[in-house]
GROMACS .gro file of C-alpha atoms in nm:
model
  120
    1UNK     CA    1  -3.828   3.937  -2.923
    2UNK     CA    2  -4.169   4.111  -2.923
    3UNK     CA    3  -4.224   4.437  -2.737
    4UNK     CA    4  -4.419   4.437  -2.411
    5UNK     CA    5  -4.754   4.612  -2.405
    6UNK     CA    6  -4.790   4.868  -2.123
    7UNK     CA    7  -5.009   4.723  -1.843
    8UNK     CA    8  -5.257   5.011  -1.861
    9UNK     CA    9  -5.359   4.911  -2.216
   10UNK     CA   10  -5.634   4.648  -2.223
   11UNK     CA   11  -5.611   4.382  -2.491
   12UNK     CA   12  -5.922   4.202  -2.616
   13UNK     CA   13  -5.875   3.824  -2.604
   14UNK     CA   14  -6.128   3.597  -2.772
   15UNK     CA   15  -6.142   3.237  -2.649
   16UNK     CA   16  -6.316   3.008  -2.898
   17UNK     CA   17  -6.520   2.713  -2.768
   18UNK     CA   18  -6.516   2.834  -2.410
   19UNK     CA   19  -6.787   2.578  -2.329
   20UNK     CA   20  -6.533   2.297  -2.360
   21UNK     CA   21  -6.294   2.211  -2.076
   22UNK     CA   22  -5.979   2.364  -2.229
   23UNK     CA   23  -6.150   2.687  -2.332
   24UNK     CA   24  -6.329   2.723  -1.999
   25UNK     CA   25  -6.006   2.664  -1.808
   26UNK     CA   26  -5.811   2.921  -2.010
   27UNK     CA   27  -6.094   3.173  -1.976
   28UNK     CA   28  -6.113   3.120  -1.599
   29UNK     CA   29  -5.738   3.177  -1.559
   30UNK     CA   30  -5.713   3.481  -1.788
   31UNK     CA   31  -6.018   3.664  -1.655
   32UNK     CA   32  -5.812   3.757  -1.348
   33UNK     CA   33  -5.570   3.962  -1.558
   34UNK     CA   34  -5.669   4.327  -1.531
   35UNK     CA   35  -5.507   4.427  -1.861
   36UNK     CA   36  -5.708   4.170  -2.060
   37UNK     CA   37  -6.069   4.191  -2.175
   38UNK     CA   38  -6.150   3.820  -2.201
   39UNK     CA   39  -6.446   3.712  -2.413
   40UNK     CA   40  -6.549   3.349  -2.455
   41UNK     CA   41  -6.763   3.230  -2.746
   42UNK     CA   42  -6.904   2.895  -2.855
   43UNK     CA   43  -6.997   2.929  -3.222
   44UNK     CA   44  -7.189   2.648  -3.392
   45UNK     CA   45  -6.997   2.661  -3.721
   46UNK     CA   46  -6.716   2.833  -3.909
   47UNK     CA   47  -6.938   3.102  -4.059
   48UNK     CA   48  -7.062   3.206  -3.714
   49UNK     CA   49  -6.703   3.202  -3.584
   50UNK     CA   50  -6.586   3.439  -3.860
   51UNK     CA   51  -6.888   3.667  -3.807
   52UNK     CA   52  -6.821   3.694  -3.431
   53UNK     CA   53  -6.451   3.762  -3.484
   54UNK     CA   54  -6.530   4.041  -3.732
   55UNK     CA   55  -6.783   4.193  -3.491
   56UNK     CA   56  -6.570   4.169  -3.174
   57UNK     CA   57  -6.236   4.266  -3.339
   58UNK     CA   58  -6.010   4.085  -3.089
   59UNK     CA   59  -5.636   4.148  -3.080
   60UNK     CA   60  -5.575   3.788  -2.974
   61UNK     CA   61  -5.771   3.475  -3.066
   62UNK     CA   62  -5.715   3.154  -2.867
   63UNK     CA   63  -5.823   2.835  -3.039
   64UNK     CA   64  -5.787   2.467  -2.947
   65UNK     CA   65  -5.579   2.281  -3.206
   66UNK     CA   66  -5.837   1.999  -3.211
   67UNK     CA   67  -6.134   2.223  -3.296
   68UNK     CA   68  -6.377   2.104  -3.561
   69UNK     CA   69  -6.482   2.462  -3.644
   70UNK     CA   70  -6.197   2.568  -3.872
   71UNK     CA   71  -5.831   2.517  -3.956
   72UNK     CA   72  -5.580   2.777  -3.839
   73UNK     CA   73  -5.452   2.851  -4.191
   74UNK     CA   74  -5.808   2.907  -4.317
   75UNK     CA   75  -5.884   3.138  -4.026
   76UNK     CA   76  -5.567   3.337  -4.090
   77UNK     CA   77  -5.617   3.374  -4.465
   78UNK     CA   78  -5.987   3.456  -4.435
   79UNK     CA   79  -5.960   3.714  -4.156
   80UNK     CA   80  -5.615   3.870  -4.208
   81UNK     CA   81  -5.762   4.107  -4.466
   82UNK     CA   82  -6.020   4.234  -4.213
   83UNK     CA   83  -5.798   4.328  -3.921
   84UNK     CA   84  -5.469   4.243  -3.758
   85UNK     CA   85  -5.469   3.989  -3.476
   86UNK     CA   86  -5.254   3.724  -3.313
   87UNK     CA   87  -5.376   3.368  -3.338
   88UNK     CA   88  -5.276   3.135  -3.055
   89UNK     CA   89  -5.339   2.767  -3.116
   90UNK     CA   90  -5.331   2.562  -2.796
   91UNK     CA   91  -5.235   2.195  -2.792
   92UNK     CA   92  -5.325   2.074  -2.443
   93UNK     CA   93  -5.177   1.727  -2.496
   94UNK     CA   94  -4.829   1.863  -2.569
   95UNK     CA   95  -4.846   2.177  -2.348
   96UNK     CA   96  -4.750   2.387  -2.650
   97UNK     CA   97  -4.902   2.695  -2.805
   98UNK     CA   98  -4.845   2.797  -3.166
   99UNK     CA   99  -4.842   3.172  -3.213
  100UNK     CA  100  -4.902   3.277  -3.571
  101UNK     CA  101  -4.688   3.455  -3.719
  102UNK     CA  102  -4.445   3.481  -3.435
  103UNK     CA  103  -4.303   3.174  -3.262
  104UNK     CA  104  -4.381   2.860  -3.064
  105UNK     CA  105  -4.364   2.873  -2.684
  106UNK     CA  106  -4.335   2.581  -2.442
  107UNK     CA  107  -4.576   2.625  -2.153
  108UNK     CA  108  -4.463   2.504  -1.815
  109UNK     CA  109  -4.722   2.694  -1.612
  110UNK     CA  110  -5.011   2.936  -1.671
  111UNK     CA  111  -4.783   3.235  -1.612
  112UNK     CA  112  -4.602   3.138  -1.935
  113UNK     CA  113  -4.929   3.185  -2.127
  114UNK     CA  114  -4.998   3.515  -1.952
  115UNK     CA  115  -4.649   3.636  -2.046
  116UNK     CA  116  -4.722   3.554  -2.413
  117UNK     CA  117  -5.046   3.756  -2.396
  118UNK     CA  118  -4.858   4.060  -2.265
  119UNK     CA  119  -4.622   4.062  -2.562
  120UNK     CA  120  -4.693   4.249  -2.881
   0.00000   0.00000   0.00000
C-alpha cells in the first residue's frame, strides 16, 4: 500500500478539461482540500496539453477516460522522461479511477478520491 503524504505538504493536482462537467465537478470538490494546489486547464490539443504539463510540473494529473486530447499510454510514455507524476484516469460511467502505475480504486464517494490523492 502506498505511503501517506504528510498533510502539511501541498501536492499540485492538474485537472485536464476542467471546462467540461466532470472536470469542473472534480475541481470544485478538490479545491476545498488545503493540502492540494488544484489547477484546471482546458487545452485545445495534445501539443498544448503536453506543453502545459511540462510547464506546471504537477505531481498528479487527472484526466477523463473519454478525452479526445490524448491516450493515457501516449501521455505516460511522452512525459515520463520529463518528470515523475501520477496519472489518474476517471471513468464517470463506471465510478472507477485508473491510477497509473499503481492500482485501480472503486469510488463510492468523493472522500475515496481524496484518499487516493493523499497517498504517495
